[in-house]
Amino acid sequence: MLILNKTAGVFSKPSKRNMYEFLRSFNFHPGKLFLHKLVLGIETSCDDTAAAVVDETGNVLGEAIHSQTEVHLKTGGIIPPVAQQLHRENIQRIVQEALSASKVSPSELSAIATTIKPGLALSLGVGLSFSLQLVDQLKKPFIPIHHMEAHALTIRLTNKVEFPFLVLLISGGHCLLALVRGVSDFLLLGKSLDIAPGDMLDKVARRLSLIKHPECSTMSGGKAIEHLAKQGNKLHFDFKPPMQRAKNCDFSFSGLHHIIDKMIMQKEKEEGIEKGQILSSAADIAAAVQHTVACHIAKRTHRAILFCKQRDLLCQSNAVLVVSGGVASNLHIRKALKIVTDATQCTLLCPPPRLCTDNGVMIAWNGVERLRAGLDILHSTEGIRYEPKCPLGADISKEVGEAAIKVPRLKMKI
Ligand code: KG4
Ligand code: ZN
């Protein structure tokens, strides 16, 4: 097993002493009494190293995050070994910062919860090794966390939301619609058949060289598209939303991506500029792409709501749609979804943007939910492995498609 070498800031040969020294640095607040259970959450599934301490009632006592976005923007995408190295360099500091901010000493923790699936193998491995060392030294229970389940349940930390509810998770790595019936009880209604919307927006932003745009140089692709779209006219380009004939809740973004790519190439020819320079029509393209993505996501979600209503799967008096994941911070997409929830008498809820993107709080909170429900509280971590691929819940997307629900047309006046 590997552990973090404090001076070099990289993982080195196992040394119980290093971890011991790390733990000794928390000798503060002797005798302080915490009335509630406390969970430390650790997240390293993709490109954010994050940790947080959350109590049983949902109070966030301390949190810390190190984002790798800027590094990956420069390399034009996530290079797994680079992400792994950055997690290694930052995990100890981030966990330390979260614990220090919380004023909780490691011995006072009730459990340690860590993302073990799904995600990048090399990234997941760093968080898991570190957590297993900590668990071993502290003799605390370990709670393995499913990253997407954690995204889905974050809303229960910020709002009073009872099961069942519908969740739409849209990020750089995922795109799915699921019915949440319990802490660990999910029905998958639909998912992307190819890439996720965040991935597609990142690719378009890269193709448009938005990193060279003075206003967008430090933004993720999706955020850059949203920013630029405000200055553009979405009607200047007419991209059709994908899968209009498929009456299911699946998504697709690859075809649209290729059409946009071709359009950019054509515009470069027209404007007489080289690939790598910014098109004068970049803002219009951004606005049209964003709107088409919003319409596609809204339509599939509309069908999912109608399916759940038809089968009486949601609360009749207060049906709730939760939207989360990095792309959920996009206000244009949120507005499109609000049009859908207004038309179907549902309540639309989104966690605040900092809890929509990857964070440690959602992992710690999922640990709390599992602790309360008595689900997967491990006192022995033998044989525990990370799982890069892992579905969410029971897949009923075929049944959803067979219902072939026709979705009434809504005016997307955004
Ligand atoms: O959830 P997240 O932090 O990480 C995972 O992918 O799991 O989501 C990151 C994704 C990136 O693709 C990024 O471009 C996208 O979320 N994103 C946005 C916005 N902010 C971040 N997409 C659209 N609009 C935004 N404002
Ligand atoms: Zn995520």
CSV table of C-alpha atoms and ligand atoms in Angstrom, one decimal:
chain,number,residue,atom,x,y,z
A,1,MET,CA,0.0,0.0,0.0
A,2,LEU,CA,1.1,3.6,-0.7
A,3,ILE,CA,1.1,6.5,1.6
A,4,LEU,CA,1.8,10.2,1.3
A,5,ASN,CA,5.2,11.5,2.0
A,6,LYS,CA,4.8,14.8,3.8
A,7,THR,CA,8.0,16.5,2.6
A,8,ALA,CA,8.0,15.4,-1.0
A,9,GLY,CA,4.2,15.7,-1.3
A,10,VAL,CA,4.0,12.5,-3.3
A,11,PHE,CA,3.0,9.0,-2.4
A,12,SER,CA,6.0,6.9,-1.3
A,13,LYS,CA,6.6,3.5,0.3
A,14,PRO,CA,4.2,2.6,3.1
A,15,SER,CA,5.1,4.2,6.4
A,16,LYS,CA,2.8,4.0,9.4
A,17,ARG,CA,4.9,6.8,11.0
A,18,ASN,CA,4.0,9.3,8.3
A,19,MET,CA,0.3,8.8,8.9
A,20,TYR,CA,0.8,8.8,12.6
A,21,GLU,CA,2.6,12.2,12.4
A,22,PHE,CA,-0.2,13.5,10.1
A,23,LEU,CA,-2.8,12.4,12.8
A,24,ARG,CA,-0.7,13.9,15.6
A,25,SER,CA,-1.0,17.3,14.1
A,26,PHE,CA,-4.7,17.3,15.1
A,27,ASN,CA,-4.2,17.4,18.8
A,28,PHE,CA,-6.6,20.3,19.5
A,29,HIS,CA,-9.9,20.9,21.3
A,30,PRO,CA,-9.4,18.3,23.9
A,31,GLY,CA,-12.7,17.5,25.7
A,32,LYS,CA,-14.9,19.1,23.1
A,33,LEU,CA,-18.1,17.2,22.9
A,34,PHE,CA,-19.9,16.6,19.6
A,35,LEU,CA,-23.5,15.6,20.1
A,36,HIS,CA,-24.0,14.4,16.5
A,37,LYS,CA,-22.3,11.7,14.4
A,38,LEU,CA,-19.5,13.2,12.3
A,39,VAL,CA,-18.4,11.9,8.9
A,40,LEU,CA,-15.3,12.8,6.9
A,41,GLY,CA,-15.9,12.5,3.2
A,42,ILE,CA,-13.1,12.2,0.6
A,43,GLU,CA,-13.6,12.6,-3.2
A,44,THR,CA,-11.0,11.9,-5.9
A,45,SER,CA,-13.0,10.3,-8.6
A,46,CYS,CA,-12.0,12.7,-11.4
A,47,ASP,CA,-10.1,15.9,-11.3
A,48,ASP,CA,-11.0,17.5,-8.0
A,49,THR,CA,-9.4,16.5,-4.7
A,50,ALA,CA,-12.0,17.3,-2.1
A,51,ALA,CA,-12.8,16.6,1.5
A,52,ALA,CA,-15.4,17.7,4.1
A,53,VAL,CA,-16.6,17.0,7.6
A,54,VAL,CA,-20.4,16.9,7.9
A,55,ASP,CA,-22.5,16.1,10.9
A,56,GLU,CA,-25.6,14.0,11.2
A,57,THR,CA,-27.9,17.0,10.8
A,58,GLY,CA,-26.3,18.2,7.6
A,59,ASN,CA,-24.0,20.9,9.1
A,60,VAL,CA,-20.9,21.3,7.0
A,61,LEU,CA,-18.2,21.8,9.7
A,62,GLY,CA,-15.3,22.1,7.3
A,63,GLU,CA,-14.4,21.6,3.7
A,64,ALA,CA,-11.5,21.9,1.3
A,65,ILE,CA,-11.1,21.4,-2.4
A,66,HIS,CA,-8.2,21.5,-4.9
A,67,SER,CA,-9.4,21.8,-8.5
A,68,GLN,CA,-7.3,20.6,-11.4
A,69,THR,CA,-9.4,22.4,-14.0
A,70,GLU,CA,-6.7,24.9,-15.0
A,71,VAL,CA,-4.0,22.2,-15.6
A,72,HIS,CA,-6.4,20.1,-17.7
A,73,LEU,CA,-7.5,23.1,-19.6
A,74,LYS,CA,-3.9,23.7,-20.7
A,75,THR,CA,-3.5,20.0,-21.8
A,76,GLY,CA,-6.8,20.1,-23.6
A,77,GLY,CA,-8.5,17.4,-21.4
A,78,ILE,CA,-7.8,15.2,-18.4
A,79,ILE,CA,-4.7,13.0,-18.7
A,80,PRO,CA,-5.3,10.3,-16.1
A,81,PRO,CA,-1.6,10.0,-14.8
A,82,VAL,CA,-1.5,13.8,-14.4
A,83,ALA,CA,-4.7,13.8,-12.5
A,84,GLN,CA,-3.4,11.0,-10.3
A,85,GLN,CA,-0.2,12.9,-9.6
A,86,LEU,CA,-2.1,16.0,-8.6
A,87,HIS,CA,-4.4,14.0,-6.3
A,88,ARG,CA,-1.3,12.5,-4.7
A,89,GLU,CA,0.3,15.9,-4.2
A,90,ASN,CA,-2.9,17.4,-2.6
A,91,ILE,CA,-4.9,14.8,-0.8
A,92,GLN,CA,-3.1,15.1,2.6
A,93,ARG,CA,-3.3,18.9,2.6
A,94,ILE,CA,-6.9,18.9,1.6
A,95,VAL,CA,-8.0,16.4,4.2
A,96,GLN,CA,-6.0,18.3,6.8
A,97,GLU,CA,-7.6,21.6,5.8
A,98,ALA,CA,-11.1,20.1,6.0
A,99,LEU,CA,-10.5,18.6,9.4
A,100,SER,CA,-8.8,21.8,10.7
A,101,ALA,CA,-11.6,24.0,9.5
A,102,SER,CA,-14.1,21.7,11.2
A,103,LYS,CA,-12.3,21.8,14.5
A,104,VAL,CA,-12.9,18.0,14.7
A,105,SER,CA,-10.0,15.8,15.6
A,106,PRO,CA,-9.8,12.5,13.6
A,107,SER,CA,-10.5,10.5,16.7
A,108,GLU,CA,-13.9,12.2,17.0
A,109,LEU,CA,-15.0,11.0,13.6
A,110,SER,CA,-17.8,8.4,13.5
A,111,ALA,CA,-16.8,7.1,10.0
A,112,ILE,CA,-14.8,7.9,6.9
A,113,ALA,CA,-16.7,7.9,3.6
A,114,THR,CA,-14.8,7.8,0.3
A,115,THR,CA,-15.8,7.7,-3.4
A,116,ILE,CA,-14.8,4.2,-4.7
A,117,LYS,CA,-17.0,4.2,-7.9
A,118,PRO,CA,-17.4,5.2,-10.8
A,119,GLY,CA,-14.6,7.3,-12.0
A,120,LEU,CA,-11.0,7.3,-13.3
A,121,ALA,CA,-9.2,4.3,-12.0
A,122,LEU,CA,-5.9,6.2,-11.3
A,123,SER,CA,-7.8,9.0,-9.5
A,124,LEU,CA,-10.1,6.7,-7.4
A,125,GLY,CA,-7.0,4.7,-6.3
A,126,VAL,CA,-5.4,7.7,-4.6
A,127,GLY,CA,-8.5,8.5,-2.5
A,128,LEU,CA,-9.0,4.9,-1.6
A,129,SER,CA,-5.4,4.2,-0.6
A,130,PHE,CA,-5.3,7.3,1.5
A,131,SER,CA,-8.6,6.6,3.2
A,132,LEU,CA,-7.8,3.0,3.9
A,133,GLN,CA,-4.6,4.1,5.7
A,134,LEU,CA,-6.6,6.6,7.7
A,135,VAL,CA,-9.3,4.0,8.6
A,136,ASP,CA,-6.6,1.5,9.6
A,137,GLN,CA,-4.9,4.0,11.9
A,138,LEU,CA,-8.0,5.4,13.4
A,139,LYS,CA,-9.9,2.1,13.7
A,140,LYS,CA,-13.0,3.8,12.3
A,141,PRO,CA,-15.7,2.3,10.1
A,142,PHE,CA,-15.3,2.9,6.3
A,143,ILE,CA,-18.3,3.8,4.0
A,144,PRO,CA,-17.7,3.2,0.3
A,145,ILE,CA,-19.5,5.8,-1.8
A,146,HIS,CA,-21.0,5.7,-5.3
A,147,HIS,CA,-20.2,9.1,-6.8
A,148,MET,CA,-23.5,9.5,-8.7
A,149,GLU,CA,-25.6,8.4,-5.7
A,150,ALA,CA,-23.8,11.1,-3.7
A,151,HIS,CA,-24.6,13.7,-6.4
A,152,ALA,CA,-28.3,12.6,-6.4
A,153,LEU,CA,-28.7,12.8,-2.6
A,154,THR,CA,-26.9,16.2,-2.0
A,155,ILE,CA,-30.3,17.9,-2.3
A,156,ARG,CA,-31.4,16.3,1.0
A,157,LEU,CA,-28.6,18.2,2.8
A,158,THR,CA,-29.8,21.6,1.5
A,159,ASN,CA,-33.6,21.0,1.2
A,160,LYS,CA,-36.2,18.9,2.9
A,161,VAL,CA,-36.8,16.4,0.2
A,162,GLU,CA,-38.5,13.0,0.8
A,163,PHE,CA,-38.2,9.9,-1.3
A,164,PRO,CA,-39.2,9.3,-4.1
A,165,PHE,CA,-37.9,12.1,-6.3
A,166,LEU,CA,-36.7,12.3,-9.9
A,167,VAL,CA,-33.0,13.2,-10.5
A,168,LEU,CA,-31.2,14.5,-13.6
A,169,LEU,CA,-27.5,14.2,-13.3
A,170,ILE,CA,-25.6,16.2,-16.0
A,171,SER,CA,-21.8,16.6,-15.8
A,172,GLY,CA,-18.6,16.1,-17.8
A,173,GLY,CA,-18.7,12.3,-17.3
A,174,HIS,CA,-22.4,11.5,-16.8
A,175,CYS,CA,-25.8,12.1,-18.1
A,176,LEU,CA,-28.7,10.2,-16.6
A,177,LEU,CA,-32.2,10.3,-15.4
A,178,ALA,CA,-33.2,8.2,-12.4
A,179,LEU,CA,-35.9,7.8,-9.9
A,180,VAL,CA,-34.6,7.9,-6.3
A,181,ARG,CA,-36.7,5.7,-4.1
A,182,GLY,CA,-34.2,5.4,-1.1
A,183,VAL,CA,-30.6,6.0,0.0
A,184,SER,CA,-29.5,3.1,-2.1
A,185,ASP,CA,-32.6,2.4,-4.2
A,186,PHE,CA,-32.5,3.9,-7.7
A,187,LEU,CA,-34.3,3.2,-11.0
A,188,LEU,CA,-32.4,4.3,-14.1
A,189,LEU,CA,-34.9,5.7,-16.6
A,190,GLY,CA,-32.4,6.9,-19.3
A,191,LYS,CA,-28.8,7.8,-19.9
A,192,SER,CA,-26.5,9.1,-22.6
A,193,LEU,CA,-25.8,6.6,-25.3
A,194,ASP,CA,-22.5,8.2,-26.1
A,195,ILE,CA,-20.8,11.2,-24.4
A,196,ALA,CA,-22.0,13.4,-21.6
A,197,PRO,CA,-23.2,17.0,-22.2
A,198,GLY,CA,-20.3,18.6,-20.2
A,199,ASP,CA,-17.8,16.6,-22.3
A,200,MET,CA,-19.5,17.8,-25.5
A,201,LEU,CA,-19.5,21.4,-24.3
A,202,ASP,CA,-15.8,21.1,-23.3
A,203,LYS,CA,-15.0,19.7,-26.8
A,204,VAL,CA,-16.8,22.5,-28.5
A,205,ALA,CA,-15.2,25.1,-26.3
A,206,ARG,CA,-11.8,23.6,-27.2
A,207,ARG,CA,-12.6,23.6,-30.9
A,208,LEU,CA,-13.6,27.3,-30.6
A,209,SER,CA,-10.3,27.9,-28.8
A,210,LEU,CA,-12.2,29.7,-26.0
A,211,ILE,CA,-9.2,29.3,-23.7
A,212,LYS,CA,-7.6,32.1,-25.8
A,213,HIS,CA,-10.6,34.3,-25.3
A,214,PRO,CA,-9.7,36.9,-22.7
A,215,GLU,CA,-13.0,36.5,-20.7
A,216,CYS,CA,-13.0,32.7,-20.7
A,217,SER,CA,-9.3,31.6,-20.3
A,218,THR,CA,-9.7,30.1,-16.8
A,219,MET,CA,-13.3,28.7,-17.2
A,220,SER,CA,-14.3,25.1,-17.8
A,221,GLY,CA,-15.6,24.5,-21.3
A,222,GLY,CA,-19.3,24.5,-20.2
A,223,LYS,CA,-18.9,27.7,-18.2
A,224,ALA,CA,-17.1,29.4,-21.1
A,225,ILE,CA,-19.9,28.4,-23.5
A,226,GLU,CA,-22.5,29.8,-21.1
A,227,HIS,CA,-20.5,33.0,-20.6
A,228,LEU,CA,-20.1,33.6,-24.4
A,229,ALA,CA,-23.6,32.6,-25.2
A,230,LYS,CA,-24.9,35.7,-23.4
A,231,GLN,CA,-23.3,37.8,-26.1
A,232,GLY,CA,-24.6,35.7,-29.0
A,233,ASN,CA,-27.8,35.1,-30.9
A,234,LYS,CA,-29.0,31.5,-30.7
A,235,LEU,CA,-31.1,32.0,-33.8
A,236,HIS,CA,-28.1,32.5,-36.1
A,237,PHE,CA,-27.6,28.8,-36.2
A,238,ASP,CA,-30.2,26.1,-36.4
A,239,PHE,CA,-28.9,22.9,-34.8
A,240,LYS,CA,-31.6,20.3,-34.4
A,241,PRO,CA,-32.0,18.5,-31.0
A,242,PRO,CA,-30.9,14.9,-31.3
A,243,MET,CA,-33.1,11.7,-31.1
A,244,GLN,CA,-36.3,13.5,-31.8
A,245,ARG,CA,-38.0,10.3,-33.0
A,246,ALA,CA,-36.8,8.0,-30.2
A,247,LYS,CA,-39.6,8.1,-27.6
A,248,ASN,CA,-37.4,7.2,-24.6
A,249,CYS,CA,-35.4,9.1,-22.0
A,250,ASP,CA,-31.9,8.4,-23.4
A,251,PHE,CA,-29.6,11.1,-24.6
A,252,SER,CA,-27.0,11.6,-27.3
A,253,PHE,CA,-24.5,14.3,-27.8
A,254,SER,CA,-21.9,12.9,-30.3
A,255,GLY,CA,-23.9,13.5,-33.5
A,256,LEU,CA,-24.6,17.1,-32.5
A,257,HIS,CA,-21.0,17.5,-31.6
A,258,HIS,CA,-19.9,16.4,-35.2
A,259,ILE,CA,-22.5,18.7,-36.8
A,260,ILE,CA,-21.1,21.6,-34.8
A,261,ASP,CA,-17.6,20.7,-35.6
A,262,LYS,CA,-18.4,20.7,-39.3
A,263,MET,CA,-20.2,24.1,-39.0
A,264,ILE,CA,-17.1,25.5,-37.2
A,265,MET,CA,-14.9,24.3,-40.0
A,266,GLN,CA,-17.2,25.9,-42.6
A,267,LYS,CA,-17.2,29.2,-40.7
A,268,GLU,CA,-13.4,29.2,-40.5
A,269,LYS,CA,-13.3,28.9,-44.3
A,270,GLU,CA,-15.9,31.6,-44.7
A,271,GLU,CA,-14.1,34.0,-42.3
A,272,GLY,CA,-10.7,33.0,-43.8
A,273,ILE,CA,-9.2,32.1,-40.4
A,274,GLU,CA,-7.0,29.2,-39.2
A,275,LYS,CA,-8.0,26.6,-36.8
A,276,GLY,CA,-7.0,27.9,-33.3
A,277,GLN,CA,-8.2,31.5,-34.0
A,278,ILE,CA,-11.4,32.7,-32.5
A,279,LEU,CA,-14.3,33.0,-34.9
A,280,SER,CA,-16.3,36.2,-35.0
A,281,SER,CA,-19.4,34.0,-34.8
A,282,ALA,CA,-18.1,32.1,-31.7
A,283,ALA,CA,-20.7,33.7,-29.4
A,284,ASP,CA,-23.6,32.9,-31.8
A,285,ILE,CA,-22.4,29.3,-32.0
A,286,ALA,CA,-22.1,29.1,-28.2
A,287,ALA,CA,-25.6,30.4,-27.8
A,288,ALA,CA,-27.1,28.0,-30.4
A,289,VAL,CA,-25.2,25.0,-28.9
A,290,GLN,CA,-26.2,25.8,-25.4
A,291,HIS,CA,-29.9,26.2,-26.5
A,292,THR,CA,-29.9,22.9,-28.5
A,293,VAL,CA,-28.4,21.0,-25.5
A,294,ALA,CA,-31.0,22.6,-23.2
A,295,CYS,CA,-33.9,21.6,-25.5
A,296,HIS,CA,-32.6,18.0,-25.8
A,297,ILE,CA,-32.2,17.7,-22.0
A,298,ALA,CA,-35.6,19.3,-21.3
A,299,LYS,CA,-37.4,17.0,-23.7
A,300,ARG,CA,-36.0,13.8,-22.3
A,301,THR,CA,-36.7,15.0,-18.8
A,302,HIS,CA,-40.2,16.0,-19.7
A,303,ARG,CA,-40.8,12.4,-20.9
A,304,ALA,CA,-39.3,11.0,-17.7
A,305,ILE,CA,-41.7,13.1,-15.6
A,306,LEU,CA,-44.7,11.9,-17.7
A,307,PHE,CA,-43.6,8.3,-17.4
A,308,CYS,CA,-43.3,8.6,-13.6
A,309,LYS,CA,-46.7,10.3,-13.4
A,310,GLN,CA,-48.3,7.6,-15.6
A,311,ARG,CA,-46.9,4.8,-13.4
A,312,ASP,CA,-47.6,6.7,-10.2
A,313,LEU,CA,-43.9,6.6,-9.2
A,314,LEU,CA,-43.7,10.2,-7.8
A,315,CYS,CA,-45.4,11.8,-4.9
A,316,GLN,CA,-48.8,13.0,-6.4
A,317,SER,CA,-49.1,16.2,-4.3
A,318,ASN,CA,-45.5,17.3,-4.6
A,319,ALA,CA,-43.5,15.7,-7.5
A,320,VAL,CA,-39.9,16.9,-7.3
A,321,LEU,CA,-37.2,17.0,-10.0
A,322,VAL,CA,-33.7,17.5,-8.7
A,323,VAL,CA,-31.0,18.6,-11.2
A,324,SER,CA,-27.3,18.3,-10.3
A,325,GLY,CA,-23.8,17.8,-11.7
A,326,GLY,CA,-21.5,20.4,-13.1
A,327,VAL,CA,-23.7,21.2,-16.1
A,328,ALA,CA,-26.6,21.9,-13.7
A,329,SER,CA,-25.0,25.2,-12.9
A,330,ASN,CA,-25.9,26.4,-16.4
A,331,LEU,CA,-28.7,28.9,-16.0
A,332,HIS,CA,-30.0,28.5,-19.5
A,333,ILE,CA,-30.4,24.8,-19.0
A,334,ARG,CA,-32.1,25.4,-15.7
A,335,LYS,CA,-34.6,27.8,-17.3
A,336,ALA,CA,-35.5,25.2,-19.9
A,337,LEU,CA,-36.1,22.7,-17.1
A,338,LYS,CA,-38.2,25.2,-15.2
A,339,ILE,CA,-40.5,25.5,-18.2
A,340,VAL,CA,-40.9,21.7,-18.1
A,341,THR,CA,-41.5,21.5,-14.4
A,342,ASP,CA,-44.0,24.4,-14.6
A,343,ALA,CA,-45.9,22.6,-17.3
A,344,THR,CA,-46.0,19.4,-15.4
A,345,GLN,CA,-46.7,20.8,-11.9
A,346,CYS,CA,-43.4,19.7,-10.5
A,347,THR,CA,-41.0,21.4,-8.2
A,348,LEU,CA,-37.5,22.0,-9.6
A,349,LEU,CA,-34.7,21.9,-7.1
A,350,CYS,CA,-31.0,22.3,-7.7
A,351,PRO,CA,-28.2,22.3,-5.1
A,352,PRO,CA,-26.2,25.5,-5.0
A,353,PRO,CA,-23.5,25.6,-7.7
A,354,ARG,CA,-20.6,24.7,-5.4
A,355,LEU,CA,-22.5,21.5,-4.4
A,356,CYS,CA,-23.5,20.7,-8.1
A,357,THR,CA,-19.9,20.2,-9.1
A,358,ASP,CA,-17.7,17.6,-7.5
A,359,ASN,CA,-17.1,18.3,-3.8
A,360,GLY,CA,-16.3,16.6,-0.5
A,361,VAL,CA,-19.5,17.6,1.2
A,362,MET,CA,-21.7,15.4,-1.0
A,363,ILE,CA,-19.5,12.4,-0.1
A,364,ALA,CA,-19.6,13.1,3.6
A,365,TRP,CA,-23.3,13.6,3.4
A,366,ASN,CA,-23.8,10.3,1.6
A,367,GLY,CA,-21.8,8.8,4.4
A,368,VAL,CA,-24.3,10.3,6.9
A,369,GLU,CA,-27.3,9.0,4.9
A,370,ARG,CA,-25.7,5.6,4.9
A,371,LEU,CA,-24.8,5.7,8.5
A,372,ARG,CA,-28.4,6.6,9.4
A,373,ALA,CA,-29.8,3.9,7.2
A,374,GLY,CA,-27.2,1.3,8.3
A,375,LEU,CA,-26.1,0.7,4.7
A,376,ASP,CA,-22.5,-0.5,4.0
A,377,ILE,CA,-20.8,0.5,7.2
A,378,LEU,CA,-17.6,-1.5,6.9
A,379,HIS,CA,-15.6,-2.5,9.9
A,380,SER,CA,-13.2,-4.5,7.8
A,381,THR,CA,-11.9,-3.1,4.5
A,382,GLU,CA,-10.4,-6.3,3.3
A,383,GLY,CA,-11.0,-6.9,-0.4
A,384,ILE,CA,-12.3,-3.4,-1.0
A,385,ARG,CA,-11.6,-2.2,-4.5
A,386,TYR,CA,-12.4,0.8,-6.6
A,387,GLU,CA,-14.7,0.3,-9.6
A,388,PRO,CA,-14.1,2.7,-12.6
A,389,LYS,CA,-17.4,1.6,-14.2
A,390,CYS,CA,-20.5,1.1,-12.2
A,391,PRO,CA,-24.2,1.5,-13.2
A,392,LEU,CA,-26.7,3.5,-11.1
A,393,GLY,CA,-29.5,1.4,-9.8
A,394,ALA,CA,-31.8,-0.9,-11.7
A,395,ASP,CA,-32.0,-0.1,-15.4
A,396,ILE,CA,-35.7,0.2,-16.6
A,397,SER,CA,-34.8,2.4,-19.6
A,398,LYS,CA,-36.1,-0.3,-22.0
A,399,GLU,CA,-39.5,-0.2,-20.3
A,400,VAL,CA,-39.5,3.5,-20.5
A,401,GLY,CA,-38.9,3.3,-24.3
A,402,GLU,CA,-41.6,0.7,-24.7
A,403,ALA,CA,-44.1,3.1,-23.1
A,404,ALA,CA,-43.3,5.4,-26.1
A,405,ILE,CA,-44.8,8.5,-24.4
A,406,LYS,CA,-45.4,11.4,-26.7
A,407,VAL,CA,-44.2,14.6,-25.2
A,408,PRO,CA,-46.3,17.8,-25.9
A,409,ARG,CA,-44.4,20.5,-27.5
A,410,LEU,CA,-43.4,23.4,-25.1
A,411,LYS,CA,-42.3,26.9,-26.2
A,412,MET,CA,-38.7,27.2,-25.0
A,413,LYS,CA,-38.8,31.0,-24.7
A,414,ILE,CA,-35.6,31.6,-22.8
B,1,KG4,O1,-19.8,17.5,-11.9
B,1,KG4,P1,-18.5,18.0,-12.5
B,1,KG4,O2,-17.7,19.0,-11.7
B,1,KG4,O3,-17.5,16.8,-12.8
B,1,KG4,C1,-17.8,15.7,-13.5
B,1,KG4,O4,-17.9,15.7,-14.7
B,1,KG4,O5,-18.1,14.7,-12.7
B,1,KG4,O6,-18.8,18.6,-13.9
B,1,KG4,C2,-17.8,19.2,-14.8
B,1,KG4,C3,-18.5,19.5,-16.1
B,1,KG4,C4,-17.5,20.0,-17.2
B,1,KG4,O7,-17.8,19.3,-18.4
B,1,KG4,C5,-17.9,21.5,-17.3
B,1,KG4,O8,-17.6,22.0,-18.6
B,1,KG4,C6,-19.3,21.5,-17.0
B,1,KG4,O9,-19.5,20.5,-15.9
B,1,KG4,N1,-19.8,22.8,-16.5
B,1,KG4,C7,-20.8,23.5,-17.1
B,1,KG4,C8,-20.9,24.7,-16.4
B,1,KG4,N2,-20.0,24.7,-15.4
B,1,KG4,C9,-19.3,23.5,-15.5
B,1,KG4,N3,-21.5,23.2,-18.2
B,1,KG4,C10,-22.4,24.1,-18.6
B,1,KG4,N4,-22.6,25.3,-18.0
B,1,KG4,C11,-21.8,25.7,-16.9
B,1,KG4,N5,-22.0,26.9,-16.3
B,2,ZN,ZN,-19.4,14.5,-10.5
